[in-house]
Coordinates of C-alpha atoms in Angstrom, one line a residue:
M105 CA 0.0 0.0 0.0
S106 CA 1.3 3.4 -1.0
R107 CA 0.9 6.5 1.2
D108 CA 0.9 10.0 -0.2
A109 CA 2.5 13.1 1.4
R110 CA 0.0 14.7 3.8
H111 CA -2.9 16.8 2.5
E112 CA -3.7 19.9 4.5
L113 CA -7.3 19.5 3.4
L114 CA -8.5 16.3 1.9
V115 CA -12.1 16.4 0.5
V116 CA -14.0 13.1 -0.2
G117 CA -16.8 13.8 -2.6
G118 CA -17.6 15.4 -5.9
G119 CA -20.5 17.7 -5.3
P120 CA -21.0 21.4 -4.6
A121 CA -20.0 21.2 -1.0
A122 CA -16.6 19.7 -2.0
L123 CA -15.7 22.4 -4.4
A124 CA -17.1 25.2 -2.2
A125 CA -14.9 24.0 0.7
L126 CA -11.7 24.0 -1.4
R127 CA -12.4 27.4 -2.7
A128 CA -13.2 28.8 0.8
F129 CA -10.1 27.1 2.2
R130 CA -7.8 28.8 -0.2
A131 CA -9.7 32.2 0.1
A132 CA -9.2 32.0 3.9
G133 CA -5.5 31.6 3.5
G134 CA -5.3 27.8 3.7
E135 CA -2.0 26.7 2.4
G136 CA -0.4 23.3 1.6
R137 CA -1.7 20.4 -0.3
A138 CA -5.5 20.4 -1.0
S139 CA -7.1 17.6 -2.9
L140 CA -10.5 16.2 -3.9
I141 CA -11.3 12.5 -4.1
T142 CA -14.2 11.6 -6.3
D143 CA -15.5 8.3 -7.7
E144 CA -17.3 10.2 -10.6
H145 CA -13.9 10.9 -12.2
R146 CA -14.8 14.5 -12.9
M147 CA -14.9 17.8 -11.0
P148 CA -18.2 18.9 -9.5
Y149 CA -20.9 20.2 -11.8
M150 CA -24.4 21.6 -11.6
R151 CA -26.2 18.4 -10.7
P152 CA -29.7 20.0 -10.6
A153 CA -29.5 20.4 -14.3
V154 CA -29.4 16.7 -14.8
S155 CA -33.2 16.3 -14.3
K156 CA -34.0 19.5 -16.2
A157 CA -32.1 21.4 -18.8
L158 CA -29.4 18.7 -19.3
L159 CA -32.1 16.0 -19.7
R160 CA -34.0 18.1 -22.2
G161 CA -30.8 18.8 -24.2
E162 CA -30.9 22.5 -23.6
L163 CA -27.4 22.4 -22.0
S164 CA -24.4 20.3 -22.7
E165 CA -22.2 18.5 -20.2
Q166 CA -19.6 21.3 -20.7
D167 CA -22.2 23.9 -19.9
V168 CA -22.8 22.6 -16.4
A169 CA -19.1 22.6 -15.2
L170 CA -18.6 24.5 -12.0
H171 CA -15.0 25.5 -12.7
E172 CA -12.6 26.3 -15.5
D173 CA -9.5 24.0 -15.8
R174 CA -7.2 26.9 -15.1
E175 CA -8.9 27.5 -11.8
L176 CA -7.7 24.2 -10.4
G177 CA -4.1 25.0 -11.2
E178 CA -4.4 28.5 -9.8
M179 CA -5.8 27.2 -6.5
G180 CA -3.3 24.3 -6.4
I181 CA -6.1 21.7 -6.2
E182 CA -5.5 18.1 -7.1
L183 CA -8.2 15.8 -8.4
I184 CA -7.9 12.2 -7.2
S185 CA -10.1 9.7 -9.1
G186 CA -11.1 6.8 -7.0
R187 CA -13.4 5.4 -4.4
A188 CA -12.7 5.9 -0.7
V189 CA -13.3 2.7 1.2
G190 CA -11.9 3.4 4.6
L191 CA -11.2 6.2 7.1
D192 CA -8.8 5.9 10.0
P193 CA -9.3 9.0 12.2
A194 CA -6.5 8.0 14.6
A195 CA -3.9 7.7 11.8
H196 CA -5.5 10.6 9.8
T197 CA -5.7 8.5 6.6
V198 CA -8.3 7.7 3.9
M199 CA -7.9 4.4 2.0
L200 CA -8.9 4.1 -1.6
S201 CA -10.1 0.9 -3.3
G202 CA -6.9 0.5 -5.4
G203 CA -4.7 0.4 -2.3
R204 CA -3.6 4.0 -2.2
E205 CA -3.6 5.7 1.2
C206 CA -4.0 9.4 1.6
S207 CA -2.9 11.1 4.9
Y208 CA -4.5 14.4 6.0
R209 CA -4.4 17.2 8.5
R210 CA -8.1 17.9 8.0
C211 CA -10.6 15.8 6.1
L212 CA -14.0 16.8 4.8
L213 CA -16.7 14.1 4.1
A214 CA -18.9 15.6 1.3
T215 CA -20.0 12.3 -0.1
G216 CA -23.6 13.4 -0.8
A217 CA -26.4 10.9 -1.1
E218 CA -27.5 8.1 -3.4
P219 CA -30.9 7.2 -4.9
V220 CA -33.0 4.8 -2.9
R221 CA -34.4 1.7 -4.7
L222 CA -37.6 0.4 -3.3
P223 CA -37.3 -3.1 -1.8
V224 CA -39.7 -4.7 -4.2
D225 CA -39.3 -7.5 -6.8
G226 CA -38.1 -6.5 -10.2
V227 CA -36.2 -3.3 -9.5
E228 CA -32.9 -5.1 -10.4
D229 CA -33.9 -5.1 -14.1
P230 CA -31.4 -3.0 -16.0
A231 CA -34.2 -0.9 -17.5
V232 CA -35.1 0.4 -14.0
R233 CA -32.9 3.4 -13.7
T234 CA -32.1 6.2 -11.3
L235 CA -31.1 9.7 -12.3
R236 CA -28.7 11.7 -10.2
S237 CA -25.4 12.0 -12.1
I238 CA -24.2 12.6 -15.6
D239 CA -23.3 8.9 -15.8
D240 CA -26.9 8.1 -14.9
L241 CA -28.2 10.4 -17.6
R242 CA -25.9 8.9 -20.3
E243 CA -27.2 5.4 -19.4
L244 CA -30.8 6.6 -19.4
R245 CA -30.4 8.2 -22.8
A246 CA -28.8 5.1 -24.2
R247 CA -31.9 3.1 -23.3
L248 CA -34.5 5.8 -24.2
S249 CA -35.8 5.6 -27.8
A250 CA -38.0 8.3 -29.4
G251 CA -41.6 8.3 -28.0
M252 CA -40.8 5.5 -25.5
P253 CA -43.3 5.5 -22.6
V254 CA -41.7 6.0 -19.2
V255 CA -42.9 5.2 -15.7
I256 CA -41.6 7.2 -12.9
I257 CA -41.8 5.8 -9.3
G258 CA -41.9 8.7 -6.8
S259 CA -43.5 12.1 -6.8
G260 CA -40.9 14.2 -5.0
F261 CA -39.4 17.2 -6.7
I262 CA -36.9 15.2 -8.7
G263 CA -39.6 12.8 -10.0
C264 CA -41.8 15.7 -11.0
E265 CA -38.9 17.5 -12.7
I266 CA -38.0 14.3 -14.7
A267 CA -41.7 13.8 -15.6
A268 CA -42.1 17.3 -17.0
S269 CA -38.7 17.2 -18.9
L270 CA -39.6 13.8 -20.5
R271 CA -43.0 15.1 -21.5
S272 CA -41.4 18.1 -23.2
L273 CA -39.4 15.5 -25.3
G274 CA -42.5 13.7 -26.4
H275 CA -42.5 10.7 -24.1
P276 CA -45.7 9.4 -22.5
V277 CA -45.1 9.5 -18.8
T278 CA -46.9 7.9 -15.8
V279 CA -46.0 8.9 -12.3
C280 CA -46.7 6.2 -9.6
S281 CA -46.5 7.2 -5.9
Q282 CA -47.9 6.3 -2.6
E283 CA -48.3 10.1 -1.9
S284 CA -51.8 11.4 -2.3
A285 CA -50.3 14.5 -4.1
P286 CA -46.7 15.4 -5.0
N287 CA -44.7 16.5 -1.9
V288 CA -47.9 16.8 0.1
A289 CA -46.3 16.0 3.5
R290 CA -43.6 18.6 2.9
I291 CA -45.6 21.5 1.4
G292 CA -49.2 20.9 2.2
D293 CA -52.4 20.0 0.3
Q294 CA -53.0 23.2 -1.7
A295 CA -49.4 23.6 -3.0
A296 CA -49.2 19.9 -3.7
A297 CA -52.5 20.1 -5.7
A298 CA -51.0 22.9 -7.8
I299 CA -48.0 20.7 -8.7
A300 CA -50.3 17.8 -9.6
G301 CA -52.2 20.2 -11.9
W302 CA -49.0 21.4 -13.6
L303 CA -48.0 17.8 -14.3
Q304 CA -51.4 17.1 -15.7
E305 CA -51.1 20.2 -17.9
T306 CA -48.0 18.6 -19.5
G307 CA -50.0 15.4 -20.2
T308 CA -48.4 13.4 -17.4
E309 CA -50.6 10.6 -16.0
L310 CA -50.7 10.4 -12.2
R311 CA -51.2 7.2 -10.3
L312 CA -51.2 8.6 -6.7
G313 CA -52.1 7.2 -3.3
A314 CA -51.0 3.7 -4.2
E315 CA -48.0 1.7 -3.1
V316 CA -45.7 0.1 -5.7
R317 CA -45.7 -3.6 -5.1
S318 CA -43.4 -5.0 -7.9
V319 CA -41.9 -4.5 -11.3
S320 CA -42.1 -7.2 -14.0
R321 CA -41.0 -7.6 -17.6
S322 CA -42.9 -8.9 -20.5
G323 CA -41.0 -8.8 -23.7
G324 CA -39.6 -5.3 -24.3
Q325 CA -42.0 -3.7 -21.7
L326 CA -41.8 -3.2 -18.0
A327 CA -44.9 -3.2 -15.8
V328 CA -45.1 -1.4 -12.5
H329 CA -47.7 -3.0 -10.3
T330 CA -49.4 -0.8 -7.7
D331 CA -52.3 -1.0 -5.4
A332 CA -54.3 1.0 -8.0
G333 CA -53.4 -1.0 -11.1
T334 CA -50.5 -1.4 -13.5
A335 CA -48.5 1.2 -15.4
V336 CA -46.5 0.0 -18.5
G337 CA -43.4 1.6 -20.1
G338 CA -40.2 0.8 -21.9
L339 CA -38.2 2.4 -19.1
V340 CA -38.7 2.9 -15.4
V341 CA -37.1 5.7 -13.5
M342 CA -36.8 5.2 -9.7
A343 CA -37.2 8.6 -8.0
A344 CA -38.1 7.4 -4.5
G345 CA -35.7 9.7 -2.5
V346 CA -32.1 9.5 -1.5
S347 CA -30.0 8.1 1.4
P348 CA -26.9 9.8 2.8
R349 CA -23.6 8.1 1.8
A350 CA -22.3 8.0 5.4
E351 CA -20.7 4.6 5.4
L352 CA -17.1 6.0 5.8
A353 CA -18.0 7.8 9.0
A354 CA -19.9 4.8 10.3
L355 CA -17.0 2.4 9.6
A356 CA -14.7 4.9 11.4
G357 CA -16.9 4.4 14.5
L358 CA -19.0 7.6 14.4
A359 CA -22.6 7.2 15.5
L360 CA -24.9 8.4 12.8
E361 CA -28.1 10.5 13.4
Q362 CA -31.0 9.6 11.1
R363 CA -28.5 7.9 8.8
A364 CA -26.5 11.1 8.4
I365 CA -23.3 12.5 9.9
P366 CA -24.0 14.8 12.8
T367 CA -22.0 18.0 12.9
D368 CA -21.8 21.3 14.9
E369 CA -22.5 24.6 13.3
R370 CA -18.8 24.7 12.0
M371 CA -19.3 21.4 10.2
R372 CA -17.1 19.5 12.7
T373 CA -18.0 15.9 13.4
G374 CA -17.3 13.8 16.5
L375 CA -14.1 12.4 14.8
P376 CA -10.9 14.4 15.3
D377 CA -10.1 16.7 12.4
V378 CA -13.0 15.3 10.3
L379 CA -15.7 17.6 8.9
A380 CA -18.9 16.9 7.0
A381 CA -21.1 19.0 4.7
G382 CA -23.8 18.7 2.1
D383 CA -26.4 15.9 1.7
V384 CA -24.4 13.5 4.0
A385 CA -24.5 15.9 7.0
R386 CA -27.1 16.6 9.7
A387 CA -25.6 19.9 10.6
Q388 CA -26.4 22.3 13.5
N389 CA -27.8 25.5 12.1
A390 CA -26.9 28.4 14.4
T391 CA -30.0 30.4 13.5
A392 CA -32.5 27.6 13.8
G393 CA -30.8 26.3 17.0
R394 CA -31.0 22.7 15.9
R395 CA -29.6 20.1 13.5
L396 CA -31.0 19.8 10.0
R397 CA -30.4 17.6 7.1
I398 CA -30.9 19.5 3.9
E399 CA -30.7 18.1 0.4
H400 CA -30.6 21.5 -1.4
W401 CA -27.9 22.6 -3.8
G402 CA -27.4 26.1 -2.4
D403 CA -27.1 24.8 1.2
A404 CA -24.5 22.3 0.2
L405 CA -22.5 25.3 -1.2
A406 CA -23.1 27.2 2.1
Q407 CA -22.1 24.3 4.3
G408 CA -19.0 23.6 2.1
Q409 CA -17.9 27.2 2.5
V410 CA -18.2 27.0 6.2
A411 CA -16.2 23.7 6.2
G412 CA -13.4 25.2 4.1
Q413 CA -13.2 28.2 6.4
T414 CA -13.2 26.0 9.5
A415 CA -10.4 23.9 8.0
A416 CA -8.4 27.1 7.4
G417 CA -8.8 28.1 11.0
E418 CA -11.6 30.7 10.7
G419 CA -14.6 30.7 13.0
A420 CA -17.3 30.4 10.4
R421 CA -20.8 29.0 11.3
W422 CA -23.7 27.8 9.3
T423 CA -26.4 30.4 9.8
S424 CA -28.3 30.7 6.5
V425 CA -31.9 29.7 6.0
P426 CA -32.1 26.7 3.7
G427 CA -34.0 27.0 0.5
F428 CA -34.4 25.7 -3.1
W429 CA -35.9 26.4 -6.5
T430 CA -37.5 23.8 -8.6
Q431 CA -38.9 24.0 -12.2
I432 CA -41.8 21.8 -13.2
G433 CA -42.7 22.4 -16.8
D434 CA -43.2 26.2 -17.2
H435 CA -43.7 26.7 -13.4
T436 CA -41.1 27.7 -10.9
L437 CA -41.4 27.2 -7.1
K438 CA -39.1 28.8 -4.6
Y439 CA -38.9 27.7 -1.0
A440 CA -37.1 29.0 2.1
G441 CA -37.5 27.5 5.5
W442 CA -36.3 25.0 8.1
G443 CA -38.0 22.2 6.3
D444 CA -38.6 20.0 9.3
G445 CA -42.3 20.2 9.7
F446 CA -45.0 22.8 10.3
D447 CA -48.2 23.3 12.4
E448 CA -50.2 25.5 10.0
I449 CA -50.2 26.8 6.4
R450 CA -51.7 30.0 5.2
L451 CA -52.1 30.3 1.4
D452 CA -52.3 33.7 -0.3
A453 CA -53.2 33.3 -4.0
D454 CA -54.0 35.7 -6.9
A455 CA -53.8 35.7 -10.7
A456 CA -50.0 36.0 -10.6
G457 CA -49.5 32.9 -8.4
F458 CA -49.5 32.0 -4.7
T459 CA -47.5 32.2 -1.5
A460 CA -47.7 29.5 1.2
W461 CA -46.7 30.6 4.7
Y462 CA -45.7 28.0 7.2
R463 CA -46.1 28.3 11.0
G464 CA -44.1 26.3 13.6
G465 CA -45.2 27.1 17.1
D466 CA -45.7 30.9 17.2
R467 CA -43.1 31.6 14.5
I468 CA -42.9 31.8 10.7
T469 CA -40.8 28.8 9.8
G470 CA -41.1 28.7 6.0
V471 CA -42.3 30.3 2.8
L472 CA -43.1 28.7 -0.6
T473 CA -43.9 30.9 -3.6
H474 CA -45.0 30.6 -7.2
G475 CA -44.9 33.9 -9.1
H476 CA -44.5 35.9 -5.9
D477 CA -40.8 36.6 -5.8
D478 CA -41.1 39.5 -3.4
D479 CA -42.7 37.3 -0.9
Y480 CA -39.9 34.8 -1.3
E481 CA -37.3 37.4 -0.5
Q482 CA -39.2 38.8 2.4
G483 CA -40.1 35.4 3.7
R484 CA -36.5 34.3 3.9
E485 CA -35.7 37.3 6.1
L486 CA -38.8 36.7 8.3
V487 CA -37.8 33.1 8.9
A488 CA -34.2 34.1 9.7
A489 CA -35.4 36.7 12.2
G490 CA -37.8 34.2 13.8
A491 CA -40.7 36.6 13.1
P492 CA -43.9 35.9 15.0
W493 CA -46.9 34.4 13.3
R494 CA -49.8 36.8 12.7

């Protein structure tokens, strides 16, 4: 086994948190060797585009790069292609599958999350795909012929984005989900009903409120069997959520929290000199006063920046209000809030769109807007301030 010279900052992961951390580390005066280990064999890119503009062919793979080649040289960043299989916090080393061993002063786990496959018969069929990475998209495109019917399992935001994108390309699409409406538990009945309506406007068929029982093949077609009947397509896309890739921390002896890596507001874990950020982390938010696990692109960037500053010795903290944007067909939703439940929703609607306000206790804890951008901006400020519910 070969061991490299020590890395001052060694980042494991290839998403936005990873690149943000390296940039912040350098910007804060972090010196010495800084490297990124990724099993995607490419630098981080705009992953949200995979289910939208990249899938629709409106952007190329080159268009979604998050860096220019010269930037890596200017920052002195090394890309290490490989899969991390072990972490020894006592020896300060990360082991790669090929036998290489990387030593570090500080290590950041930004390994993200991976798509969940429902534990039902038939999902091992090679035409049952997931869509999270560029490699996933390439495989999906290789199997997708013109006009091929597609069945999507799951009605979360990713599933809805994929459905709308495929409909724009002329594919018949059926969405199967046990939810009564898309994202209903997260955003409430009225906003969820709006999303369902937008999908139906695109011609998407919805099979909601029914659990998927199995997938079977008959000739060149796949059948998705649910409690409400069967949906048939040439391809099935599993969009049933994601699970944190926290196995390195678990193998190193760290107790996980809701399958994620718990951190403080500076992204420090319970392992010496090991940080975590992004989808894999359940991080303390200094403004919320509690730990949150957030799967949003912008928050991975924010947490990565804090981690990089922490690694460089600065006293940064994660304080920002989480939020996301999603595009479903021609409609854009914007959300800002803590995202861990609500007690009441108030919906303000007019011809331009709607705003959903979320109450937790006696405070405003979230805002969701469609066509009401001013409410979105104001709502983020009210949530951050802990504004009272009125």
